[in-house]
Coordinates of C-alpha atoms and ligand atoms in Angstrom, one line a residue:
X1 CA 0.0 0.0 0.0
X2 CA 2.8 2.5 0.9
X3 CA 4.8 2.3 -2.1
X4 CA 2.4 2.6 -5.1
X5 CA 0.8 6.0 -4.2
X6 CA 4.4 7.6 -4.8
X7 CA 4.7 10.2 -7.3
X8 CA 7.3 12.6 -8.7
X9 CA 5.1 15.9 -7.4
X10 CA 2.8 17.0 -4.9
X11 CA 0.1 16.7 -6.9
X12 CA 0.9 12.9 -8.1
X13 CA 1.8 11.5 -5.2
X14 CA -2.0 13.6 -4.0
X15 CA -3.6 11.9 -7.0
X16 CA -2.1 8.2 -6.6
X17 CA -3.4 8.3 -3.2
X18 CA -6.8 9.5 -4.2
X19 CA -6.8 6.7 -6.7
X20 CA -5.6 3.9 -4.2
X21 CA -8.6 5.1 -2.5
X22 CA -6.1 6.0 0.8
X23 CA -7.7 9.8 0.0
X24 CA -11.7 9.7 -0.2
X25 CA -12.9 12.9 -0.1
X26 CA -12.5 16.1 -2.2
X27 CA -11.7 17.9 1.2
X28 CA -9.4 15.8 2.0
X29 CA -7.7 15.7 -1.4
X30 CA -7.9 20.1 -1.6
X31 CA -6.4 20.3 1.8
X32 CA -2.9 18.4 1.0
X33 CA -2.6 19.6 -2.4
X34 CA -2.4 23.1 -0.7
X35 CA 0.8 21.8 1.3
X36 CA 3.6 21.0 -0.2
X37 CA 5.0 18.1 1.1
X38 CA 8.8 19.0 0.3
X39 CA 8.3 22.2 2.6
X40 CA 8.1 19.8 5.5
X41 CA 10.2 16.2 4.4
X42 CA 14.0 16.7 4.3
X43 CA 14.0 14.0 1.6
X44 CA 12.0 12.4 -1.3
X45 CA 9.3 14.4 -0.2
X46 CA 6.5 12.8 -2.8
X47 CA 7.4 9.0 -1.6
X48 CA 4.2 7.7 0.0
X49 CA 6.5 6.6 3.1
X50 CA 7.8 8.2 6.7
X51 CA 10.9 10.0 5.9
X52 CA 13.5 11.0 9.4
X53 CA 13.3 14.4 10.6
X54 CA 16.1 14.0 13.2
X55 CA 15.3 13.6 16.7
X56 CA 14.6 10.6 16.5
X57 CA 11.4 11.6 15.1
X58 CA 10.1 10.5 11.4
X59 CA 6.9 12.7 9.2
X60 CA 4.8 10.1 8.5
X61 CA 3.6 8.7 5.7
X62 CA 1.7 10.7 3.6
X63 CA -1.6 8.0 3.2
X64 CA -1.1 7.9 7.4
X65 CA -1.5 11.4 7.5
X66 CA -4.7 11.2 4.6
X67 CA -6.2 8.5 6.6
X68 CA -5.9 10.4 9.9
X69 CA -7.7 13.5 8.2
X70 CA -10.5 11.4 6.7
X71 CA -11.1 9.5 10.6
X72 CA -11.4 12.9 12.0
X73 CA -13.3 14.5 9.0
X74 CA -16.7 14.9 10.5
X75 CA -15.1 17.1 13.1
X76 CA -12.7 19.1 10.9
X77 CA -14.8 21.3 10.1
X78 CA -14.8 25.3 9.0
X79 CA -14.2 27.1 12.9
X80 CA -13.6 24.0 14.3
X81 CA -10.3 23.7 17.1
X82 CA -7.6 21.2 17.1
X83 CA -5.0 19.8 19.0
X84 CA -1.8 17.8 16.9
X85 CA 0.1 15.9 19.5
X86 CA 3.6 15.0 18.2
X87 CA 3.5 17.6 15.9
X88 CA 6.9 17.3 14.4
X89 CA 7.4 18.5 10.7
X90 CA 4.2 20.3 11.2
X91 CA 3.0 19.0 8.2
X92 CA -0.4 17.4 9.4
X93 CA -1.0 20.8 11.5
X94 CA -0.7 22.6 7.8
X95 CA -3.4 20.0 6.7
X96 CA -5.7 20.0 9.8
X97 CA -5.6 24.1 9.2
X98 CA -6.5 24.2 5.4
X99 CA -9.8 21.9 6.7
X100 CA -11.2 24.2 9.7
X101 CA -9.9 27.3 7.4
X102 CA -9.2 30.8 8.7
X103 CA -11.7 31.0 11.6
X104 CA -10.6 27.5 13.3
X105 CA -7.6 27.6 15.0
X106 CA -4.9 24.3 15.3
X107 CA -2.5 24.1 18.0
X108 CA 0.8 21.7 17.6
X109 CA 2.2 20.4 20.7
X110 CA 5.6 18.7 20.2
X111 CA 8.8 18.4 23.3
X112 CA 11.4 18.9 21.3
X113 CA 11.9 22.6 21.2
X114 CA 14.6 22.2 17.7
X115 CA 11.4 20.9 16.2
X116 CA 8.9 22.8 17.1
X117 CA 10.9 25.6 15.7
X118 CA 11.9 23.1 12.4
X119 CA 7.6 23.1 12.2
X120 CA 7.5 27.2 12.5
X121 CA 10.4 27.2 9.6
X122 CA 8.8 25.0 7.8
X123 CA 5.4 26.6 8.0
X124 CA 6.8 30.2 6.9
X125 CA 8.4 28.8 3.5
X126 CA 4.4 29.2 2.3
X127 CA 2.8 32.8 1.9
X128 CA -0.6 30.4 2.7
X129 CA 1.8 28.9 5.8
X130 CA 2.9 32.3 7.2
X131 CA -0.3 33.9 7.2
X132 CA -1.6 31.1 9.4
X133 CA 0.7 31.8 11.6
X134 CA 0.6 35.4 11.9
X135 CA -2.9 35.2 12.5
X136 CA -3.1 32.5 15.1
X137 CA -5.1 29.8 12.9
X138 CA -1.8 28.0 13.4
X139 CA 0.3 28.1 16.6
X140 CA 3.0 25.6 17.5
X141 CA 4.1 24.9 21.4
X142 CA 6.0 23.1 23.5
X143 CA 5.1 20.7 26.2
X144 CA 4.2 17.2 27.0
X145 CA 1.5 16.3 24.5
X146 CA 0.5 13.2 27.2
X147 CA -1.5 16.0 28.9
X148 CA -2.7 17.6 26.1
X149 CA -2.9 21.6 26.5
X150 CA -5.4 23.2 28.6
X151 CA -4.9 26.8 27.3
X152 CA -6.6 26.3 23.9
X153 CA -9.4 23.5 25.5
X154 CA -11.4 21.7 24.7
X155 CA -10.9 20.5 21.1
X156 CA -13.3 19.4 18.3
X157 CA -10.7 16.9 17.4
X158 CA -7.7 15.2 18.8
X159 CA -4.8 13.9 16.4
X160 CA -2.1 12.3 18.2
X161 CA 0.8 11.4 16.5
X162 CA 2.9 9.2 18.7
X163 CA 2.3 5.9 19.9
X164 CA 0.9 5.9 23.4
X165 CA 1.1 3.4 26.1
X166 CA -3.1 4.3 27.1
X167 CA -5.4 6.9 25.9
X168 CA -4.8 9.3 28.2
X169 CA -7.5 10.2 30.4
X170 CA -6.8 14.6 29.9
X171 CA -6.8 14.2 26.4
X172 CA -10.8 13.0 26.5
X173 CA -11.1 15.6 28.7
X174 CA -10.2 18.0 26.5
X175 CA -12.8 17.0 23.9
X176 CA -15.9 19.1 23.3
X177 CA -19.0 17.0 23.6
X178 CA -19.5 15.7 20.9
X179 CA -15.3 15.2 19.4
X180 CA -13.4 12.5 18.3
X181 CA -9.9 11.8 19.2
X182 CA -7.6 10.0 16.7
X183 CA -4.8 7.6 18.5
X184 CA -2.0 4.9 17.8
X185 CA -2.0 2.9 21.1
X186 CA 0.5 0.6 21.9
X187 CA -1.4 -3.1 23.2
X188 CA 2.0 -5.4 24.0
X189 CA 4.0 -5.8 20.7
X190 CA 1.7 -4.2 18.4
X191 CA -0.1 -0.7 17.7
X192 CA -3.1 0.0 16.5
X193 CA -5.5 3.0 15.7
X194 CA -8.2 3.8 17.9
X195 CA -11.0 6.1 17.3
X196 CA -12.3 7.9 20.7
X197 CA -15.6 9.4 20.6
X198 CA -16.9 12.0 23.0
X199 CA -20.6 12.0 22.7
X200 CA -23.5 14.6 23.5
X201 CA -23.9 13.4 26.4
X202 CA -20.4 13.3 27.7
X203 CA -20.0 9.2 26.9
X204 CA -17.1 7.6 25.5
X205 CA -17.2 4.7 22.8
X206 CA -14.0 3.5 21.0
X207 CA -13.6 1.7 17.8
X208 CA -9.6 -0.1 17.3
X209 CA -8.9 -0.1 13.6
X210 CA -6.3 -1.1 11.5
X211 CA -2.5 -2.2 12.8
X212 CA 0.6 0.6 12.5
X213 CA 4.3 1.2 13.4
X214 CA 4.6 4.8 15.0
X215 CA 7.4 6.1 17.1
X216 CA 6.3 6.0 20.6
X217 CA 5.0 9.5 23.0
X218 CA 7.9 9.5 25.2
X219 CA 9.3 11.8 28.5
X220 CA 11.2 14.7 26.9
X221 CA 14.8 13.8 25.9
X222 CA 17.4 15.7 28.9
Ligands
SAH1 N1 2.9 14.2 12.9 C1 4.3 14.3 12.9 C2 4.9 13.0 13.5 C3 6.2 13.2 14.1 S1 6.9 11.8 14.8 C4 4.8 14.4 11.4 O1 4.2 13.8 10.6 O2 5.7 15.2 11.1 C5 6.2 11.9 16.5 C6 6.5 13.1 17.2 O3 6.0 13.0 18.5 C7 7.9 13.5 17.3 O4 8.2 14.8 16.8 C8 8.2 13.5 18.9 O5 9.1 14.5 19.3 C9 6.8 13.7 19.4 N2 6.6 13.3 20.8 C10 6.9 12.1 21.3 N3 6.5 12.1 22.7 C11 5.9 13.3 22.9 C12 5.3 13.9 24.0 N4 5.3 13.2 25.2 N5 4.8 15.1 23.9 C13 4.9 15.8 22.8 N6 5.4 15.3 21.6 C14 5.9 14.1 21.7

């Protein structure tokens, strides 16, 4: 599946994945084809594959990242406020922002201060990525993504890019009622997606989907 959505541009490698059926949705789709992937991937930038960003930290693959949008899509939308744990390219966070648009805001938590400032860099190559960023629809911090962050709570959606050992209670916490919360979960040797939802009334159900191989949330490195 990884390999045969590669292209040789953004917009092939967009297209292959569309046509793989990996991307489903025309918003979907218009959202990455407004980021260029090589703003954010240090190398073969249009391989459908996670590429190292240093730190120990990879950007994942690009139909990783389409899947993630599409799980989350009901809750991505215009106005709409979201929280990208394990930020780390910034990438995704790009994505997530074309979907809620200029009057939703998403916040990118990552504890690695050199790349939370490689995301900012990367951001401002883009006129598109620097006006999200002087106006706030973007805004990239640092902290332990375990807990969430409070100051922009609660969220409309949760995208947590890091495998973690539990879904962490703060981070359903921080969902509105209703929101969904998008997770790789570690469950002994394997990881899997989980989908979280928040209902109306405050419930939580939780569907596990498909297996994956993500680097795992971690304490911040001394
Ligand atoms: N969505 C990113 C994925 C980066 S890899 C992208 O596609 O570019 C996972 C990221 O999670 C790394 O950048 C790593 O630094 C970050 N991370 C790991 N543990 C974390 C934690 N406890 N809090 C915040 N970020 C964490």
């Amino acid at each position: 599946m990884a390999w045969r959505s590669s292209g040789s541009s953004n917009q092939s490698l967009i297209d292959n994945l569309e046509k793989n059926g990996l991307i489903e949705t025309k918003r979907v789709k218009g959202a990455m084809l407004q980021v260029d992937r090589a703003h954010y991937a240090p190398g073969n930038p249009y391989d459908d594959r996670p590429q190292p960003i240093g730190h120990k930290a990879t950007i994942s693959a690009p139909h990783m990242h389409a899947n993630a949008c599409e799980s989350l899509l009901d809750y991505l939308q215009p106005g709409a406020k979201v929280l990208d744990i394990g930020s780390g390219s910034g990438y995704l966070t790009a994505v997530l922002a074309n979907l809620v648009g200029p009057t939703g805001k998403v916040v990118g938590i990552d504890h690695i201060q050199p790349l939370v400032d490689m995301a900012n860099t990367n951001m401002a190559k883009s006129e598109e990525g620097r006006k999200m960023l002087e106006s706030g629809q973007v805004k990239f911090v640092t902290g332990d993504g375990r807990k969430g962050w409070k100051e922009d709570a609660p969220y409309d959606a949760i995208h947590v890019g890091a495998a973690a050992a539990e879904h962490h209670k703060e981070l359903t916490e921080q969902l509105k009622a209703p929101g969904r919360l998008f997770v790789p979960v570690s469950d002994g040797w394997s990881q899997h997606i989980y989908v979280i939802n928040k209902k109306e009334d405050g419930s939580i159900d939780q569907n596990r989907l498909y297996g994956v191989q993500y680097v795992p949330l971690t304490d911040a490195p001394e």
